[in-house]
Backbone as JSON, one array per atom type, in Angstrom:
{
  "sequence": "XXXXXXXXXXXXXXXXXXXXXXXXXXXXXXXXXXXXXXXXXXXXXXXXXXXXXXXXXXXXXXXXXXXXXXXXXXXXXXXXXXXXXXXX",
  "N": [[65.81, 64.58, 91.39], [65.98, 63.31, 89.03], [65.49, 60.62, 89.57], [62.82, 60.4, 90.7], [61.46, 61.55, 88.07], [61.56, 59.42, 87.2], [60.55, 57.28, 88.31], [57.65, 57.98, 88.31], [57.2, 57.98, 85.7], [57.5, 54.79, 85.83], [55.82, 54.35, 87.33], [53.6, 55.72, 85.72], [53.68, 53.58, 83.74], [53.12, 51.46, 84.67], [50.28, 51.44, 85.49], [49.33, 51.74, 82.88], [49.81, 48.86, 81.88], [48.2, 47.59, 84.12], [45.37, 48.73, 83.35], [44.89, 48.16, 80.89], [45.09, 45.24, 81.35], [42.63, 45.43, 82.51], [40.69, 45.95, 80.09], [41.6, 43.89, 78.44], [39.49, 41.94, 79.95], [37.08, 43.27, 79.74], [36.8, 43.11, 77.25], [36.76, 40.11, 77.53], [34.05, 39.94, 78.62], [32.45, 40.51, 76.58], [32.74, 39.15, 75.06], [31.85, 36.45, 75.9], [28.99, 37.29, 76.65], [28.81, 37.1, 73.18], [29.09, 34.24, 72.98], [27.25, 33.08, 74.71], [25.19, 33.19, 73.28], [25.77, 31.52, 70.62], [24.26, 28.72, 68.76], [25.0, 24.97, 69.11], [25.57, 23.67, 65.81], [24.98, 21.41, 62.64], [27.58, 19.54, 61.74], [28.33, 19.19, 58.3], [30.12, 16.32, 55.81], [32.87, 16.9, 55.27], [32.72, 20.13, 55.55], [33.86, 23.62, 56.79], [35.02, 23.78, 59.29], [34.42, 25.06, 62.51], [34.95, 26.23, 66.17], [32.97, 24.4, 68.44], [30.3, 25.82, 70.8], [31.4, 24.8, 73.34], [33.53, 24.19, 73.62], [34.48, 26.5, 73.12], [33.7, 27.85, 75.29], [35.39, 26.84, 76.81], [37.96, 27.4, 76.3], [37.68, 29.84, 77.02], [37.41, 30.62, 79.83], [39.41, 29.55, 80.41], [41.37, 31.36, 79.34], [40.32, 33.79, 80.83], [41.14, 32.54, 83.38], [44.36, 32.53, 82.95], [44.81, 35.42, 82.78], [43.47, 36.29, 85.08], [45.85, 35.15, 86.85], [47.88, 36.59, 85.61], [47.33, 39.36, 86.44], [47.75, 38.54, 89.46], [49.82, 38.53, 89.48], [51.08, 40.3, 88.9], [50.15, 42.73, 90.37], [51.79, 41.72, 92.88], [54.03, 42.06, 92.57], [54.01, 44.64, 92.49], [55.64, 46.59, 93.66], [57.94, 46.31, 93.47], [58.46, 46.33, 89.99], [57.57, 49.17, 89.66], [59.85, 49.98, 91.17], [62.01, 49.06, 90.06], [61.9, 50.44, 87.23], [61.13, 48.58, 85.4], [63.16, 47.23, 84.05], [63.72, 44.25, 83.69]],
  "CA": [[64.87, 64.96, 90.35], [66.05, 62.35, 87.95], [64.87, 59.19, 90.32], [61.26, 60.88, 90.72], [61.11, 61.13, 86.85], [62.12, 58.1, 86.5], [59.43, 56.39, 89.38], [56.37, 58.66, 88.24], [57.46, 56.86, 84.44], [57.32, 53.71, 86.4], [53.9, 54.13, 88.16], [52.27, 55.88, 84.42], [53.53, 52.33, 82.84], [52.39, 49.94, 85.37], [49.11, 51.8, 85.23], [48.97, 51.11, 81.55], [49.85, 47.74, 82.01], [46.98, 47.28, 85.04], [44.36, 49.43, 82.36], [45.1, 47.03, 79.42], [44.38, 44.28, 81.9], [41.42, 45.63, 82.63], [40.82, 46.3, 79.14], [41.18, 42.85, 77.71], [38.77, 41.76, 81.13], [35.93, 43.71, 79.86], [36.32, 42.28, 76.35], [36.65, 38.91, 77.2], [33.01, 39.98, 79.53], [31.65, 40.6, 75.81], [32.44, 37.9, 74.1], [31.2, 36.02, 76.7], [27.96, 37.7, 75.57], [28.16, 36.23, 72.28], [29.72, 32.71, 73.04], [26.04, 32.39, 75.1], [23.76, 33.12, 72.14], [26.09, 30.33, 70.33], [24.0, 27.24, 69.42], [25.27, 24.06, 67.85], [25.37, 23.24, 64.62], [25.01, 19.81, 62.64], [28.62, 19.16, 60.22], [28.22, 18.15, 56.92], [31.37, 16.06, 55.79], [33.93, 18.55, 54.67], [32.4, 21.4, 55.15], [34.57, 24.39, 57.23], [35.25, 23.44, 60.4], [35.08, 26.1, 63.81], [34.93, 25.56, 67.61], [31.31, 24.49, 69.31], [30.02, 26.63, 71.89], [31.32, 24.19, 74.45], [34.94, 23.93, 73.09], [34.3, 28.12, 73.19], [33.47, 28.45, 76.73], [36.41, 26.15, 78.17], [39.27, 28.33, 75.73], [37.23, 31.41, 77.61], [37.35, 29.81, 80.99], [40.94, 29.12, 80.6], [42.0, 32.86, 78.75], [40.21, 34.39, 82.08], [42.16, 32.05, 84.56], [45.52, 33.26, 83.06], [44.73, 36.95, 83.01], [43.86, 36.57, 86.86], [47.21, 34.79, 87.24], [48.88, 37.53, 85.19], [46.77, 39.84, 87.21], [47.66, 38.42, 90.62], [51.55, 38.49, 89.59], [51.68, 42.05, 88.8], [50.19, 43.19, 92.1], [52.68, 40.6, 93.59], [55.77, 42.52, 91.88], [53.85, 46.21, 91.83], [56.53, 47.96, 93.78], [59.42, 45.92, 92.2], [58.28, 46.62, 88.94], [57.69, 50.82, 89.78], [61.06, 50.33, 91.56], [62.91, 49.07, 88.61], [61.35, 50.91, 86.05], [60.66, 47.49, 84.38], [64.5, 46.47, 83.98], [64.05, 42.82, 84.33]],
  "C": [[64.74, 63.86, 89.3], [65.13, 60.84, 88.09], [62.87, 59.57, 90.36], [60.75, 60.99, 89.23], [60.98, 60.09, 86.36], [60.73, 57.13, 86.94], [58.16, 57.34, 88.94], [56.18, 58.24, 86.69], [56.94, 55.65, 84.64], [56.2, 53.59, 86.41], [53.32, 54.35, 86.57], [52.33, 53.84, 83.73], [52.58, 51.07, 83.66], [50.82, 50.22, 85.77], [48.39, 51.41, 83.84], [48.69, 49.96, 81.38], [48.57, 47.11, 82.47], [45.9, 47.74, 83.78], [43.99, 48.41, 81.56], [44.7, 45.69, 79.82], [42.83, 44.19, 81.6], [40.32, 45.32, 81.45], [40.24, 45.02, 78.55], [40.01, 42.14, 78.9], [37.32, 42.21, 80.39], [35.84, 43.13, 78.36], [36.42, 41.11, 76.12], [34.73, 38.86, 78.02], [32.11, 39.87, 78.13], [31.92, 39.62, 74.76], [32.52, 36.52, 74.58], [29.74, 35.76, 76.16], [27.41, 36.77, 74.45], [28.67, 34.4, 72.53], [28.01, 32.25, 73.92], [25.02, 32.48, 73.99], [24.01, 32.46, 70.81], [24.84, 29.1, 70.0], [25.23, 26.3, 68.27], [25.26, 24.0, 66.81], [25.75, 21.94, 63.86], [26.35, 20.66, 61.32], [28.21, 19.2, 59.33], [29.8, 17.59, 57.05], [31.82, 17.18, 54.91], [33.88, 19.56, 54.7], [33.94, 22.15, 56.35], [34.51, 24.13, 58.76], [35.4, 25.04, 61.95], [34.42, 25.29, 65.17], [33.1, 25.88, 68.28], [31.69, 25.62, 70.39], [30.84, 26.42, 73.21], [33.32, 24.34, 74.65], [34.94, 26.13, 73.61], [34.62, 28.61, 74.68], [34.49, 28.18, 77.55], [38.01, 27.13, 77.48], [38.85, 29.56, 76.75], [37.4, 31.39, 79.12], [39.0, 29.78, 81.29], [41.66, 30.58, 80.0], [41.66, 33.84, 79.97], [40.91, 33.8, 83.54], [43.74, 32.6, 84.27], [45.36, 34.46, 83.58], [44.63, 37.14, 84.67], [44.93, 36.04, 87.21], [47.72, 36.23, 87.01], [48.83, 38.44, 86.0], [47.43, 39.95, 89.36], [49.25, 38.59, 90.65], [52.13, 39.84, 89.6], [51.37, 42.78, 90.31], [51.09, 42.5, 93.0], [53.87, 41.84, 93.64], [55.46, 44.09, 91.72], [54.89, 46.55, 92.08], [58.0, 47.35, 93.28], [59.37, 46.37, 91.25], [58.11, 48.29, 89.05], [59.29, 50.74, 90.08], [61.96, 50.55, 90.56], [62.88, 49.69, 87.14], [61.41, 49.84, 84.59], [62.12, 47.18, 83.71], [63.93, 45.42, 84.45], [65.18, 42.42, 83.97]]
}
């Protein structure tokens, strides 16, 4: 009884986990969105400095290549991770 509480714990978390994936997935899909309706803008000297469109797209590019890593590691390790109830 205890082990089945324990593994049906397991599975709700690594569901959470997968969800929350998902989760940040659909809001990196929307600020996506706005990173295309981005344009340029000319400097002045000194003024406040933030990241072009271009600089935008390759941080976004590179924040969606982890997440499918992270993504591809957890399905790697699902039933380890249910097994162990996330004892690493």
């Amino acid at each position: 009884m205890q082990v089945a509480a324990i593994n049906a714990r397991a599975r709700q978390r690594y569901g959470e986990f997968v969800q929350a994936l998902d989760f940040a997935f659909e809001q990196l899909i929307e600020l996506k969105k706005m990173i295309d309706k981005m344009r340029p803008r000319v400097r002045t000297q000194g003024a406040w400095r933030n990241a072009t469109p271009d600089e935008l797209k390759g941080m976004y590019k590179k924040a969606c290549a982890e997440l499918e890593e992270l993504k591809a590691h957890a399905m790697t390790y699902e039933s380890e991770l249910i097994s162990r109830d996330w004892r690493v």
